[in-house]
Every structure is written in structure tokens, then in C-alpha cells.
Coordinates of C-alpha atoms in Angstrom, one line a residue:
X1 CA 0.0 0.0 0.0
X2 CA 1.8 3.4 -1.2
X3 CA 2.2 6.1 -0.1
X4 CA 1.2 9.7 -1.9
X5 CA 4.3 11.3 -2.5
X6 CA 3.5 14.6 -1.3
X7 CA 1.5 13.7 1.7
X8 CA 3.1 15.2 5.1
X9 CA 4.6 13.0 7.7
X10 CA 4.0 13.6 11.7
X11 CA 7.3 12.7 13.4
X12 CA 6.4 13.6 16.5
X13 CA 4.5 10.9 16.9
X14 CA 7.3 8.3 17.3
X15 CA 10.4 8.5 19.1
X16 CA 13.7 7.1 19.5
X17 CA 14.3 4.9 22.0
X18 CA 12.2 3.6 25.1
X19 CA 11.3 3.9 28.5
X20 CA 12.9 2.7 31.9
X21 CA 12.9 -0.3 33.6
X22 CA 10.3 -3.4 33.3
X23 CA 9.2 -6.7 33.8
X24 CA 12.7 -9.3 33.8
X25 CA 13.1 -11.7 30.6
X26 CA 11.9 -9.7 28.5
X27 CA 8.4 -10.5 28.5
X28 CA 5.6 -8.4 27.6
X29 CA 2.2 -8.0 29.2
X30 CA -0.6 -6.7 26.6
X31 CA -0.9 -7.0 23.1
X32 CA 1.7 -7.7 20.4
X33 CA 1.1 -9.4 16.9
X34 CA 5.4 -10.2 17.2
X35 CA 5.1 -11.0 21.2
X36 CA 4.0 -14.4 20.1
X37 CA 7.3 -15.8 19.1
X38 CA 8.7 -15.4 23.1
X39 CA 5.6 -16.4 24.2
X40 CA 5.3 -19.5 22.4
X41 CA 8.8 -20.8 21.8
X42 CA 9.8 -19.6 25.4
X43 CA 7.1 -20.0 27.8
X44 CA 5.6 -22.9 25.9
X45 CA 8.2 -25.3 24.5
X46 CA 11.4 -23.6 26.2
X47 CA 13.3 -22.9 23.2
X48 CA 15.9 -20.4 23.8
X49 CA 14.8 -17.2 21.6
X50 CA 18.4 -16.7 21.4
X51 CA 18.0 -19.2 18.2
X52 CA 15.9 -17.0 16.6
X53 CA 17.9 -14.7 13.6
X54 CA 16.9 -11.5 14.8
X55 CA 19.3 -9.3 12.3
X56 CA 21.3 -7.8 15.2
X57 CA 19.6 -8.0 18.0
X58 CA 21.8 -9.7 21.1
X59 CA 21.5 -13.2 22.3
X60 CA 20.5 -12.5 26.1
X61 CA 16.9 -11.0 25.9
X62 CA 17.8 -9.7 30.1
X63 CA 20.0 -7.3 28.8
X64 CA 19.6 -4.1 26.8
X65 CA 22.4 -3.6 24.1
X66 CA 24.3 -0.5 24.3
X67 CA 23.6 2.1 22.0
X68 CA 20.7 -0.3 20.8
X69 CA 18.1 2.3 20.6
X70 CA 17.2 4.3 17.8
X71 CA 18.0 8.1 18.4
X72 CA 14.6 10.3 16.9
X73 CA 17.4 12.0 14.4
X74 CA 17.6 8.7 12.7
X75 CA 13.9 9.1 11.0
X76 CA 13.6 13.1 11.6
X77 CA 14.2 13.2 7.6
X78 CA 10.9 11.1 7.5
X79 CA 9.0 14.2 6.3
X80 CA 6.6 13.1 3.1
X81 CA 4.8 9.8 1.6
X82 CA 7.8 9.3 -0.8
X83 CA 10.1 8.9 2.2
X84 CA 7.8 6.5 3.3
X85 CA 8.0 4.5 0.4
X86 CA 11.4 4.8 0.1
X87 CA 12.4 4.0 4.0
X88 CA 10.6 1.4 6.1
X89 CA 11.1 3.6 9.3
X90 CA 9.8 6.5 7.1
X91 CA 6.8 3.7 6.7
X92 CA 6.2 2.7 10.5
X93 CA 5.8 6.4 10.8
X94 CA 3.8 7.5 7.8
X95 CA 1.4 4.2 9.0
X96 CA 1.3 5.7 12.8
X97 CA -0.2 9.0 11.6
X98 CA -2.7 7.5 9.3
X99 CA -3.6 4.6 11.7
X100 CA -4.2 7.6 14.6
X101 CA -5.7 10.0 12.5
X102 CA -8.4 6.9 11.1
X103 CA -9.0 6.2 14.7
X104 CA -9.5 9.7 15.9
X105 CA -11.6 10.6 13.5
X106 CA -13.8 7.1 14.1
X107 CA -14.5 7.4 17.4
X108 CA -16.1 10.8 17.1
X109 CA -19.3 9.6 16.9
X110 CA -18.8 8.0 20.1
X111 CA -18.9 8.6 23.9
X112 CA -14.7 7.4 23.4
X113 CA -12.2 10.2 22.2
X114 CA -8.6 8.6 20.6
X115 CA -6.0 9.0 23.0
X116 CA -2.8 9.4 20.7
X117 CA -0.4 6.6 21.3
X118 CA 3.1 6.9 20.8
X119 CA 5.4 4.5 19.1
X120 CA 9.4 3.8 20.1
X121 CA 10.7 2.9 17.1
X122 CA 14.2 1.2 18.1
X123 CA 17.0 -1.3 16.8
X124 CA 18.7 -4.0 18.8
X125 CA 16.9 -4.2 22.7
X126 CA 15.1 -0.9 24.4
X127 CA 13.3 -1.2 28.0
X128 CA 9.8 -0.9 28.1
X129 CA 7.0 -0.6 31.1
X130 CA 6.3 -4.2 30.5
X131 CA 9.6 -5.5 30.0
X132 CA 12.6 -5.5 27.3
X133 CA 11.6 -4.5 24.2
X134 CA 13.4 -6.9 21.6
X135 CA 13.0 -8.3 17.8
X136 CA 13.1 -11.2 19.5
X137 CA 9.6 -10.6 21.2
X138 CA 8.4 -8.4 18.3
X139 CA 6.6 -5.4 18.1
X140 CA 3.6 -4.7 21.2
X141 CA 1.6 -2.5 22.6
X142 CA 2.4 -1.8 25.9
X143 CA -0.7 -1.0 28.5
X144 CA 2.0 0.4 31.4
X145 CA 3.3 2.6 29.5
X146 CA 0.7 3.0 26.7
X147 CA 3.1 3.2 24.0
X148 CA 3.9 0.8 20.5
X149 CA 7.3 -0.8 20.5
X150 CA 8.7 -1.8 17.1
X151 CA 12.1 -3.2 15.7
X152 CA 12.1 -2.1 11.9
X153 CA 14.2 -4.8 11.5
X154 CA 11.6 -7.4 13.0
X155 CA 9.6 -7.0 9.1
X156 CA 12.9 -8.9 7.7
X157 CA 12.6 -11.5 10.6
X158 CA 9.1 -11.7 9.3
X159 CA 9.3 -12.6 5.6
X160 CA 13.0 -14.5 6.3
X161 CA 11.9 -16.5 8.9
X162 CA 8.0 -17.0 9.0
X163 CA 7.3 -16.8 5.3
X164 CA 5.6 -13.4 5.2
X165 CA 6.2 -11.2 1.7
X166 CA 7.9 -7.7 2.3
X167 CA 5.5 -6.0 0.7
X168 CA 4.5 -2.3 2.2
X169 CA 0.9 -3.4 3.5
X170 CA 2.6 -6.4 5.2
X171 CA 4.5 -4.2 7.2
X172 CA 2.1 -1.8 7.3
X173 CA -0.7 -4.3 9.2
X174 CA 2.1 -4.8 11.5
X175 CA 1.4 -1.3 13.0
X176 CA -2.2 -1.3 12.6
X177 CA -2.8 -4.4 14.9
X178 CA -0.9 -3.7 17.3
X179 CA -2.9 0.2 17.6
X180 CA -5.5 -2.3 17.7
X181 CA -4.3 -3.2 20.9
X182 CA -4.0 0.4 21.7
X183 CA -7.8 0.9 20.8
X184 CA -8.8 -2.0 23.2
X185 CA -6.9 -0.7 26.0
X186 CA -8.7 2.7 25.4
X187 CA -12.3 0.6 25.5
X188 CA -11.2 -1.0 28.3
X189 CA -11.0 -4.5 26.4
X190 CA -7.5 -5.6 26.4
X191 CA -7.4 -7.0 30.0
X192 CA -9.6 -9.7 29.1
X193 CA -6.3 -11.6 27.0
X194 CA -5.1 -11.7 30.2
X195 CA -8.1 -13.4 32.1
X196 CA -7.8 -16.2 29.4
X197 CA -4.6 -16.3 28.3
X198 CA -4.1 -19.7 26.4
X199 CA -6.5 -22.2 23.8
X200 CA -8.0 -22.0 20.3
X201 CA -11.4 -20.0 22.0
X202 CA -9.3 -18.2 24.8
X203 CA -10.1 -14.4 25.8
X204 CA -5.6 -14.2 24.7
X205 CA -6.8 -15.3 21.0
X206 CA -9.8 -13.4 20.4
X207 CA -8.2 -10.2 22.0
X208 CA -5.3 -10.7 19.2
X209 CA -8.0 -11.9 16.6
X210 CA -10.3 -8.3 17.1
X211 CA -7.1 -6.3 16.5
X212 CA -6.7 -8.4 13.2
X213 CA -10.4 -6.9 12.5
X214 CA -9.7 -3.6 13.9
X215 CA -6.0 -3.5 11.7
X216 CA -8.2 -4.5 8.7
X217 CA -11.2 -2.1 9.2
X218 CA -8.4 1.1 8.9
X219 CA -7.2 -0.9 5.5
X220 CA -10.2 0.1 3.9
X221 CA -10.8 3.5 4.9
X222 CA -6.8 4.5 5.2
X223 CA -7.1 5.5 1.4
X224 CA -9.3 8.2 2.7
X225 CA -7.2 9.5 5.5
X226 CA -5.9 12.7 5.4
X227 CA -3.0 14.4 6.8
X228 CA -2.6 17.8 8.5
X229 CA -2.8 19.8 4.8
X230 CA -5.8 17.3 3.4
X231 CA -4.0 15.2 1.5
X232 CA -4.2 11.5 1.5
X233 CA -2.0 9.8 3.4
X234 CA -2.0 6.2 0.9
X235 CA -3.1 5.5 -2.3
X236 CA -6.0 3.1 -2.7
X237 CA -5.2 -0.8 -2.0
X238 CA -4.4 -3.2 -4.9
X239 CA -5.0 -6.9 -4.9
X240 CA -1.3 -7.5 -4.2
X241 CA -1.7 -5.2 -1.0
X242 CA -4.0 -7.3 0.4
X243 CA -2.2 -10.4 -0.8
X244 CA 0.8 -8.6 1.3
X245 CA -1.2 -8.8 4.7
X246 CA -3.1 -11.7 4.3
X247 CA 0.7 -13.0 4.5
X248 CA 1.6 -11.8 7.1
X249 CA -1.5 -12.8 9.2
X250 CA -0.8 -16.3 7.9
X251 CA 2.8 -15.8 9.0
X252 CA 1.7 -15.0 12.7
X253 CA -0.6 -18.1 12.9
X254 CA 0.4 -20.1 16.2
X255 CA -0.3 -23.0 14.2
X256 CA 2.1 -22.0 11.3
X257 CA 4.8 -21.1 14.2
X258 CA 4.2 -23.8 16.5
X259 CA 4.7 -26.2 13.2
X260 CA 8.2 -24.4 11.9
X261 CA 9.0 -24.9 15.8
X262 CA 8.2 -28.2 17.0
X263 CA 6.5 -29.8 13.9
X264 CA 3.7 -30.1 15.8
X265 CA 0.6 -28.2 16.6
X266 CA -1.0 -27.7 20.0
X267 CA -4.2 -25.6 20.4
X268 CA -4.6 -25.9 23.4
X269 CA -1.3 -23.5 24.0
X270 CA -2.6 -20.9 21.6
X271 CA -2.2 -17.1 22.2
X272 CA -3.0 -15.7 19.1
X273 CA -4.7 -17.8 16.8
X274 CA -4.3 -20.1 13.8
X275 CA -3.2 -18.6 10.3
X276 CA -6.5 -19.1 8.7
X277 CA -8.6 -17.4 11.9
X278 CA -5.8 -14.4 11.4
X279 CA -6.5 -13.9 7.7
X280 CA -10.3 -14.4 8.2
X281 CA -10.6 -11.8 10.8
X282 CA -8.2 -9.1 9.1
X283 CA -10.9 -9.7 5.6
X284 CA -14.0 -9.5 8.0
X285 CA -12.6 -5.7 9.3
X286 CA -11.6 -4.7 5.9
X287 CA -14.4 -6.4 3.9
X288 CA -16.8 -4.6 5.7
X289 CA -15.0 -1.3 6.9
X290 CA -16.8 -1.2 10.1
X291 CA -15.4 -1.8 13.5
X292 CA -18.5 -3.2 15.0
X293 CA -18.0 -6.2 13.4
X294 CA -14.9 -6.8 15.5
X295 CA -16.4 -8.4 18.1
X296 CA -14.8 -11.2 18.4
X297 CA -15.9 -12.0 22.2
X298 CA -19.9 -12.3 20.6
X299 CA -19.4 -15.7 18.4
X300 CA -19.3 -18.7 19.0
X301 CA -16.4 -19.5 17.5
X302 CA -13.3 -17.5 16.1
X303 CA -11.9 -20.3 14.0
X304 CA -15.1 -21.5 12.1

């Protein structure tokens, strides 16, 4: 999904680095569409997430590399849509503007106002409120701290190791879900992952499942979004944009990583959901364009 060259990046909205101390191990409490790789290959089968490539991160996921985080001067030239298309920090934060701007405008109608979410856009290990921030856990939202954590370089991590394509909307989904998890927090919905936290029906899953939705449900209206001066932020989807995300939903699938990991899969240890329930729900938000029909806690089943 493009940019529009002359549209006006917000880089005030993201930020170098992260904040102080958290959580040991590394491990997150919220929402994150990456934070399933630690939780499943670490909690679940004990694999060391030291195995992992992670493109530069360091092996001991305690311990925050020095001079790992990424100083704001490093995407301060991240001023129009053709940087975005150019840079993929350029894209996290042409995709933070139009993803907060969607929202804002969306819940105007409502009794909710958006509060705007910053993201910590780093490389190697930063510290978080909930813990240390790492491309080994993968981008999250972080409720302690309310802010979005992302490695750029976790996108390569995505297509090398999980199979997901590198195109922009891929990466661009990425972002979306996990303001998805920002929205929930705002509705006061994201606790309930907690309360359930593991199977193929689990509160953990269809938390994850409604920010799919929610991430797909910008997709169709981001087209529309404008920035500051009116202009577009993106240029309208193509077939191959959604092509892009429905790969890296499928990617993401506990099912598709628990398989890579173990060659066996377990639903009873899900987090997140299975490839297919990840791809269905992203469609169902951007089929229909309307975030009601996120609600992923009213069916029966989120993996019919």
C-alpha cells in the first residue's frame, strides 16, 4: 500500500528509543502481533529465543544492548509519503499517523475520544514498562506505558523466517494491529487476554483476533485519511496489498509457528490464533469497513 508522494509526515509521533525499567526476561504483558514468538517458543516449548535470527539483536533477551536504541534523528528526515515509500522507518511512521488519525476521526461519533499513542521505534533491545523491548519478542503495545514498541528490522525476521512477503501493506498491518491493541486498551478491552490467556477459544486469542479486524477495518478506509494539509496519506489498496497482509496474518498463525518450531501443533497452548482465523478476521474488518463487526468475544467460535 503506497504512499502519496507529497502527503506530510508527523514525526512527532514516534520516538527514539524507550522507557525505563520493566518486567525481567523480556516479557511483555498486553498485546503484540510479534510478542507471540517469546511467548510461544519460550514459555511454551522452552526454546531459547536466542535461536531466533533477529538481524542484530543480542543473544540475552535480560540485557539491553548499548547504543541499541534508535536516536529520533535517525527518522527526523521522514518528512513526506515518498520517504515513506522509500524507508521502512519512514513507513512505521507514515502508518502511525494515518492509523491515529483513522481512529480519531472514528470514534467521534462515540462517547470514546482517541488517545494518541506513541510508538518507540528502536533497533537491537530498548526497555519498556512491560519489560525489554526486543525483535526477538516483536513489536507490542504496551498497557504500562501506553506506548507501541517496534524493531524495523523485525519486518525482515518476518518474511526471512515466517514466510511473510515484504511487501509495504505487510508491514504496514504490523502497526495497525498492534494500535489495535491500543484501541482495546482505550475501550477497556485488552485486560480480558489476560483473564484467558491460552487455547484455540481463549479471551488471549480473540483479543489478538479483534485487533486483526480492527488493523483490517483502517485498510479500507486508510485510502481516505488525510494528513494535517488534506491530502491522502495512501493511495487506494491493490490486490497485491492485500495479498501482502493476508501473508503476514498467515505468517503470525500459532499453528504455522508452532509447526516451523516443534513440527507439531497444540491448540490448546494458543495465544493468538491459527493462520487461517488471522486472515479471516483481518478480511471480515476490511471487507466490511466497520469496526462493529470486531467483536470477536460475541461468536461462538473464532476459527469456524
Amino acid at each position: 500500500m503506497s504512499f502519496n508522494e507529497n502527503a506530510r509526515l508527523d514525526t512527532s509521533q514516534v520516538s527514539g528509543g524507550g522507557g525505563g525499567g520493566g518486567a525481567p526476561g523480556g516479557l511483555v504483558v498486553g498485546g503484540g502481533l510479534g510478542g507471540i514468538i517469546i511467548t510461544i517458543l519460550l514459555l511454551v516449548f522452552g526454546i531459547d529465543p536466542s535461536s531466533i535470527p533477529t538481524g542484530g539483536g543480542t543473544s540475552d533477551p535480560g540485557q539491553v544492548q548499548a547504543g541499541g536504541s534508535t536516536d529520533s534523528s535517525a527518522f527526523a528526515d521522514c518528512r513526506t509519503g515518498a520517504d515513506a515509500n522509500a524507508r521502512v522507518e519512514c513507513r512505521v511512521v507514515g502508518t502511525v499517523n494515518s492509523v491515529q488519525a483513522f481512529w480519531a476521526g472514528e470514534l467521534k461519533s462515540s462517547k470514546y475520544e482517541w488517545q494518541p499513542t506513541q510508538t518507540v521505534l528502536y533497533s537491537g533491545q530498548t526497555q519498556s514498562a512491560c519489560g525489554t523491548a526486543s525483535n526477538e519478542v516483536g513489536p507490542f503495545y504496551c498497557p504500562l506505558d501506553k506506548k507501541v514498541y517496534i524493531d524495523a528490522s523485525f519486518f525482515d525476521l518476518l518474511t526471512s523466517r515466517f514466510g511473510a512477503d515484504d511487501g509495504a501493506l505487510a508491514q504496514e498491518y504490523v502497526v495497525a494491529h498492534e494500535y489495535g491493541h491500543a484501541l482495546q486498551d482505550q475501550l477497556g478491552l485488552l485486560n480480558r487476554a489476560q483473564q484467558d490467556p491460552q487455547g484455540a477459544e481463549s479471551g488471549s486469542v480473540r483479543t489478538e483476533l479483534m485487533a486483526d479486524c480492527l488493523a483490517g477495518v483502517w485498510a479500507q478506509h486508510a485510502s481516505s485519511v488525510p494528513d494535517a494539509g488534506g491530502t491522502p496519506f495512501l493511495k487506494p489498496l491493490t490486490d497485491q496489498d492485500i495479498r501482502s497482509a493476508l501473508s503476514a496474518a498467515a505468517a503470525v498463525g500459532d499453528d504455522t509457528i508452532q509447526k516451523a518450531a516443534t513440527g507439531r501443533v497444540t491448540p490448546e497452548s494458543w495465544t493468538h490464533g491459527s493462520s487461517k482465523s488471522r486472515q479471516t478476521w483481518f478480511l471480515t474488518g476490511y471487507q466490511s469497513g466497520d469496526l462493529n463487526r470486531c467483536d470477536t468475544f460475541s461468536v461462538p467460535s473464532v476459527e469456524s
